[in-house]
Tab-separated table of C-alpha atoms and ligand atoms in Angstrom:
chain	number	residue	atom	x	y	z
A	1	UNK	CA	-6.134	-34.052	19.839
A	2	UNK	CA	-6.873	-31.319	22.385
A	3	UNK	CA	-10.033	-29.380	21.584
A	4	UNK	CA	-9.511	-25.922	20.099
A	5	UNK	CA	-9.742	-23.181	22.730
A	6	UNK	CA	-13.011	-21.156	22.499
A	7	UNK	CA	-11.221	-18.173	24.113
A	8	UNK	CA	-9.329	-17.654	20.852
A	9	UNK	CA	-12.557	-17.114	18.920
A	10	UNK	CA	-13.773	-14.760	21.646
A	11	UNK	CA	-10.675	-12.624	21.043
A	12	UNK	CA	-11.503	-12.088	17.354
A	13	UNK	CA	-13.584	-8.986	16.595
A	14	UNK	CA	-15.547	-8.456	13.412
A	15	UNK	CA	-15.670	-4.699	12.781
A	16	UNK	CA	-18.142	-3.327	10.227
A	17	UNK	CA	-17.357	0.277	9.274
A	18	UNK	CA	-20.205	2.610	8.241
A	19	UNK	CA	-22.560	-0.136	7.089
A	20	UNK	CA	-25.449	1.269	5.010
A	21	UNK	CA	-27.942	-1.605	5.018
A	22	UNK	CA	-29.118	-2.926	8.394
A	23	UNK	CA	-29.984	-6.262	6.746
A	24	UNK	CA	-26.276	-6.779	6.099
A	25	UNK	CA	-25.509	-6.261	9.786
A	26	UNK	CA	-27.994	-8.994	10.678
A	27	UNK	CA	-26.675	-11.330	7.968
A	28	UNK	CA	-23.103	-10.697	9.168
A	29	UNK	CA	-24.140	-11.602	12.736
A	30	UNK	CA	-25.593	-14.858	11.434
A	31	UNK	CA	-22.468	-15.579	9.381
A	32	UNK	CA	-20.357	-15.053	12.517
A	33	UNK	CA	-22.467	-17.190	14.852
A	34	UNK	CA	-22.513	-20.148	12.454
A	35	UNK	CA	-18.697	-20.138	12.717
A	36	UNK	CA	-18.527	-19.572	16.478
A	37	UNK	CA	-17.599	-15.861	16.416
A	38	UNK	CA	-19.517	-13.467	18.635
A	39	UNK	CA	-17.717	-10.112	18.990
A	40	UNK	CA	-19.387	-7.678	16.576
A	41	UNK	CA	-18.340	-3.996	16.481
A	42	UNK	CA	-20.270	-1.438	14.417
A	43	UNK	CA	-18.599	1.859	13.531
A	44	UNK	CA	-21.215	4.523	12.730
A	45	UNK	CA	-23.837	2.176	11.263
A	46	UNK	CA	-26.346	4.181	9.211
A	47	UNK	CA	-29.320	2.403	10.812
A	48	UNK	CA	-29.055	0.276	13.975
A	49	UNK	CA	-30.827	-1.326	15.803
A	50	UNK	CA	-33.388	-2.197	13.167
A	51	UNK	CA	-36.037	-4.828	12.401
A	52	UNK	CA	-34.347	-5.810	9.106
A	53	UNK	CA	-31.130	-6.530	11.001
A	54	UNK	CA	-33.090	-8.661	13.484
A	55	UNK	CA	-34.846	-10.558	10.669
A	56	UNK	CA	-31.621	-11.307	8.788
A	57	UNK	CA	-29.838	-12.370	11.976
A	58	UNK	CA	-32.377	-15.193	12.480
A	59	UNK	CA	-31.097	-17.071	15.563
A	60	UNK	CA	-28.031	-14.822	15.934
A	61	UNK	CA	-30.014	-12.091	17.745
A	62	UNK	CA	-27.671	-12.533	20.727
A	63	UNK	CA	-24.687	-11.431	18.588
A	64	UNK	CA	-26.632	-8.298	17.552
A	65	UNK	CA	-27.754	-7.614	21.112
A	66	UNK	CA	-24.134	-7.655	22.321
A	67	UNK	CA	-22.798	-5.625	19.351
A	68	UNK	CA	-20.704	-2.609	20.368
A	69	UNK	CA	-21.667	0.566	18.503
A	70	UNK	CA	-18.657	2.908	18.149
A	71	UNK	CA	-18.208	6.408	16.779
A	72	UNK	CA	-14.721	5.811	15.380
A	73	UNK	CA	-12.695	2.893	14.050
A	74	UNK	CA	-10.046	3.686	16.671
A	75	UNK	CA	-12.670	3.086	19.377
A	76	UNK	CA	-13.594	-0.298	17.854
A	77	UNK	CA	-9.910	-1.257	17.784
A	78	UNK	CA	-9.216	-0.253	21.395
A	79	UNK	CA	-7.375	-3.046	23.183
A	80	UNK	CA	-6.410	-4.888	19.993
A	81	UNK	CA	-2.852	-5.616	18.859
A	82	UNK	CA	-3.605	-6.477	15.222
A	83	UNK	CA	-6.203	-5.195	12.762
A	84	UNK	CA	-6.513	-6.579	9.245
A	85	UNK	CA	-8.521	-4.598	6.686
A	86	UNK	CA	-10.674	-6.720	4.371
A	87	UNK	CA	-10.746	-5.171	0.929
A	88	UNK	CA	-11.043	-6.247	-2.693
A	89	UNK	CA	-8.935	-3.331	-3.833
A	90	UNK	CA	-5.165	-3.548	-3.687
A	91	UNK	CA	-4.182	-0.138	-2.559
A	92	UNK	CA	-0.815	1.243	-1.681
A	93	UNK	CA	-1.907	2.058	1.867
A	94	UNK	CA	-1.153	-1.320	3.442
A	95	UNK	CA	1.984	-3.195	2.488
A	96	UNK	CA	1.075	-6.752	3.354
A	97	UNK	CA	-1.665	-8.584	1.402
A	98	UNK	CA	-2.889	-11.859	2.915
A	99	UNK	CA	-5.261	-14.586	1.770
A	100	UNK	CA	-8.213	-15.353	4.062
A	101	UNK	CA	-6.463	-18.584	5.204
A	102	UNK	CA	-3.198	-16.747	5.990
A	103	UNK	CA	-5.094	-14.063	7.856
A	104	UNK	CA	-6.936	-16.699	9.915
A	105	UNK	CA	-3.629	-18.224	11.053
A	106	UNK	CA	-2.198	-14.784	11.923
A	107	UNK	CA	-5.306	-13.748	13.847
A	108	UNK	CA	-5.455	-16.974	15.860
A	109	UNK	CA	-1.757	-16.812	16.759
A	110	UNK	CA	-2.088	-13.229	18.030
A	111	UNK	CA	-5.461	-13.899	19.659
A	112	UNK	CA	-3.681	-16.037	22.263
A	113	UNK	CA	-2.260	-12.843	23.757
A	114	UNK	CA	-4.569	-9.933	22.829
A	115	UNK	CA	-7.845	-9.207	21.001
A	116	UNK	CA	-7.501	-8.833	17.223
A	117	UNK	CA	-9.830	-7.505	14.512
A	118	UNK	CA	-11.014	-7.970	10.939
A	119	UNK	CA	-12.291	-4.673	9.522
A	120	UNK	CA	-14.902	-4.583	6.729
A	121	UNK	CA	-15.892	-1.504	4.721
A	122	UNK	CA	-19.073	0.186	3.576
A	123	UNK	CA	-21.130	-1.498	0.820
A	124	UNK	CA	-20.603	1.296	-1.702
A	125	UNK	CA	-17.223	2.760	-0.905
A	126	UNK	CA	-15.348	-0.053	0.844
A	127	UNK	CA	-12.679	0.984	3.350
A	128	UNK	CA	-11.296	4.517	3.119
A	129	UNK	CA	-7.553	5.186	2.957
A	130	UNK	CA	-7.765	6.550	6.457
A	131	UNK	CA	-9.438	3.366	7.733
A	132	UNK	CA	-6.913	1.153	5.913
A	133	UNK	CA	-4.111	3.254	7.421
A	134	UNK	CA	-5.229	2.000	10.850
A	135	UNK	CA	-4.764	-1.643	9.780
A	136	UNK	CA	-1.504	-3.616	9.671
A	137	UNK	CA	-2.415	-5.890	6.792
A	138	UNK	CA	-4.900	-6.304	3.984
A	139	UNK	CA	-7.000	-9.414	3.335
A	140	UNK	CA	-8.262	-9.956	-0.198
A	141	UNK	CA	-10.687	-12.677	-1.246
A	142	UNK	CA	-9.461	-13.859	-4.645
A	143	UNK	CA	-12.704	-13.545	-6.594
A	144	UNK	CA	-13.677	-13.251	-10.260
A	145	UNK	CA	-11.583	-10.322	-11.515
A	146	UNK	CA	-14.492	-9.217	-13.695
A	147	UNK	CA	-16.722	-8.891	-10.632
A	148	UNK	CA	-14.842	-9.272	-7.377
A	149	UNK	CA	-17.097	-7.370	-5.002
A	150	UNK	CA	-18.878	-9.761	-2.642
A	151	UNK	CA	-21.868	-8.742	-0.572
A	152	UNK	CA	-20.611	-7.508	2.815
A	153	UNK	CA	-22.153	-10.373	4.818
A	154	UNK	CA	-20.868	-12.895	2.255
A	155	UNK	CA	-17.350	-11.517	2.790
A	156	UNK	CA	-17.838	-11.846	6.573
A	157	UNK	CA	-18.931	-15.452	5.983
A	158	UNK	CA	-15.805	-16.292	3.945
A	159	UNK	CA	-13.452	-14.878	6.588
A	160	UNK	CA	-15.373	-16.382	9.525
A	161	UNK	CA	-15.322	-19.777	7.798
A	162	UNK	CA	-11.550	-19.602	7.295
A	163	UNK	CA	-11.026	-18.641	10.934
A	164	UNK	CA	-13.104	-21.611	12.052
A	165	UNK	CA	-11.332	-24.085	9.771
A	166	UNK	CA	-7.922	-22.901	10.949
A	167	UNK	CA	-9.082	-23.020	14.562
A	168	UNK	CA	-10.376	-26.591	14.188
A	169	UNK	CA	-7.299	-27.830	12.349
A	170	UNK	CA	-4.743	-26.316	14.730
A	171	UNK	CA	-5.947	-26.746	18.289
A	172	UNK	CA	-2.683	-25.229	19.539
A	173	UNK	CA	-0.938	-22.195	18.115
A	174	UNK	CA	2.667	-21.037	18.397
A	175	UNK	CA	3.166	-18.298	20.989
A	176	UNK	CA	3.093	-14.825	19.404
A	177	UNK	CA	6.695	-13.902	18.685
A	178	UNK	CA	6.677	-10.348	19.846
A	179	UNK	CA	5.308	-8.193	22.620
A	180	UNK	CA	3.180	-6.224	20.138
A	181	UNK	CA	2.273	-2.626	20.967
A	182	UNK	CA	-1.457	-1.958	21.282
A	183	UNK	CA	-3.083	-0.121	18.396
A	184	UNK	CA	-3.931	2.812	20.732
A	185	UNK	CA	-0.236	3.182	21.582
A	186	UNK	CA	0.630	3.070	17.892
A	187	UNK	CA	-2.023	5.727	17.116
A	188	UNK	CA	-0.572	7.931	19.897
A	189	UNK	CA	2.872	7.449	18.349
A	190	UNK	CA	1.560	8.522	14.894
A	191	UNK	CA	-0.017	11.638	16.442
A	192	UNK	CA	3.287	12.451	18.194
A	193	UNK	CA	5.217	11.831	14.953
A	194	UNK	CA	2.914	14.145	12.995
A	195	UNK	CA	3.191	16.950	15.580
A	196	UNK	CA	6.973	16.607	15.721
A	197	UNK	CA	7.391	16.583	11.939
A	198	UNK	CA	5.210	19.703	11.744
A	199	UNK	CA	7.317	21.411	14.452
A	200	UNK	CA	10.472	20.474	12.561
A	201	UNK	CA	8.851	22.006	9.452
A	202	UNK	CA	9.390	18.712	7.656
A	203	UNK	CA	5.679	18.185	7.021
A	204	UNK	CA	3.692	20.462	4.832
A	205	UNK	CA	1.039	21.567	7.356
A	206	UNK	CA	-1.379	22.112	4.443
A	207	UNK	CA	-1.358	18.436	3.359
A	208	UNK	CA	0.305	16.225	5.958
A	209	UNK	CA	-1.828	13.193	5.161
A	210	UNK	CA	0.071	11.787	2.179
A	211	UNK	CA	3.396	11.506	3.972
A	212	UNK	CA	1.692	10.271	7.143
A	213	UNK	CA	-0.037	7.463	5.170
A	214	UNK	CA	3.352	6.429	3.756
A	215	UNK	CA	4.890	6.440	7.235
A	216	UNK	CA	1.980	4.396	8.602
A	217	UNK	CA	2.580	1.861	5.819
A	218	UNK	CA	6.267	1.682	6.740
A	219	UNK	CA	5.654	1.105	10.454
A	220	UNK	CA	2.779	-1.343	9.825
A	221	UNK	CA	5.272	-3.495	7.942
A	222	UNK	CA	7.537	-3.783	10.959
A	223	UNK	CA	4.872	-4.668	13.608
A	224	UNK	CA	6.121	-2.465	16.421
A	225	UNK	CA	6.742	-3.848	19.892
A	226	UNK	CA	5.810	-1.946	23.076
A	227	UNK	CA	9.411	-1.104	23.907
A	228	UNK	CA	10.104	0.085	20.359
A	229	UNK	CA	7.171	2.513	20.509
A	230	UNK	CA	8.612	3.915	23.768
A	231	UNK	CA	12.049	4.354	22.164
A	232	UNK	CA	10.595	6.068	19.084
A	233	UNK	CA	8.528	8.425	21.251
A	234	UNK	CA	11.627	9.213	23.311
A	235	UNK	CA	13.474	10.159	20.113
A	236	UNK	CA	10.571	12.397	19.055
A	237	UNK	CA	10.534	14.152	22.441
A	238	UNK	CA	14.297	14.791	22.164
A	239	UNK	CA	13.859	16.188	18.657
A	240	UNK	CA	11.068	18.478	19.905
A	241	UNK	CA	13.244	19.748	22.765
A	242	UNK	CA	16.202	20.360	20.451
A	243	UNK	CA	13.958	22.246	18.044
A	244	UNK	CA	12.511	24.394	20.849
A	245	UNK	CA	16.025	25.299	22.049
A	246	UNK	CA	17.162	26.116	18.501
A	247	UNK	CA	14.092	28.284	17.794
A	248	UNK	CA	12.425	28.823	14.416
A	249	UNK	CA	14.454	28.136	11.306
A	250	UNK	CA	16.047	31.241	9.862
A	251	UNK	CA	15.519	30.810	6.141
A	252	UNK	CA	17.649	33.869	5.283
A	253	UNK	CA	20.678	32.255	6.931
A	254	UNK	CA	20.361	28.970	4.993
B	301	SAH	N1	-17.567	-1.202	-3.767
B	301	SAH	C1	-16.785	-1.551	-2.652
B	301	SAH	C2	-17.087	-2.958	-2.233
B	301	SAH	C3	-17.744	-2.985	-0.989
B	301	SAH	S1	-18.285	-4.596	-0.557
B	301	SAH	C4	-15.298	-1.488	-2.975
B	301	SAH	O1	-14.980	-1.439	-4.142
B	301	SAH	O2	-14.470	-1.485	-2.091
B	301	SAH	C5	-18.309	-4.402	1.205
B	301	SAH	C6	-17.124	-4.968	1.920
B	301	SAH	O3	-17.060	-6.381	1.724
B	301	SAH	C7	-15.784	-4.441	1.497
B	301	SAH	O4	-15.470	-3.210	2.087
B	301	SAH	C8	-14.861	-5.548	2.009
B	301	SAH	O5	-14.663	-5.407	3.395
B	301	SAH	C9	-15.695	-6.782	1.729
B	301	SAH	N2	-15.405	-7.407	0.425
B	301	SAH	C10	-16.211	-7.568	-0.623
B	301	SAH	N3	-15.595	-8.228	-1.632
B	301	SAH	C11	-14.341	-8.486	-1.214
B	301	SAH	C12	-13.194	-9.154	-1.765
B	301	SAH	N4	-13.208	-9.704	-2.978
B	301	SAH	N5	-12.065	-9.223	-1.023
B	301	SAH	C13	-12.028	-8.690	0.219
B	301	SAH	N6	-13.066	-8.052	0.787
B	301	SAH	C14	-14.208	-7.959	0.106
């Protein structure tokens, strides 16, 4: 059996969004290192760096030292082609719900080509709808339905463990099937779509977010390829040009 490729683990990011307790950041770093993961991204941590984080990290201080602190989730996801949100709550924001083992297989397959990410939420509020809208799938740890909320670092441990087991058991992975668009390109497409729909007066400019979340859910289900994003953006540009030539809608004439 060929040994599993360490580069795959290096392509898997653990993203912690708006973590409140620095001790959890340290414990998450330890959970990662015990399973061979090292790429920690912190989106607006409340307190970091911090002595409690260092203490809880124990011998995983190197993971903390290399952690990337980001101001937005989009920044933490730069360069990735797949982001899976880890959440106990089944919300209607993300269509696909995966088990930790399924998510590990998906992440390792994609990690052969591009970096990928697991995104964890804040201790009190979990992941926001907006944060989940930036993910293509949802990972739920099937826990006791009467009390299903694990400690943040414990959830990182469960997912990191599953990634390691999958990695050990499958030293080679099938090639990723598609030439997936990067998440930055997909975010640029969503911005273009929102502007165009506003120009076409299809979106209610007062509350565009509900429809945009539904459209994000739709496109996340299809896993867009690079070429498809280019085609969709070309269609949007044509629609914008046609609208500009036609001028504002004359409601009296309708
Ligand atoms: N009260 C929050 C729970 C936060 S726990 C809520 O209801 O969403 C902190 C983080 O740990 C969560 O955002 C999620 O990323 C992870 N987590 C905890 N329990 C989980 C579970 N059963 N399934 C998936 N993720 C879980």
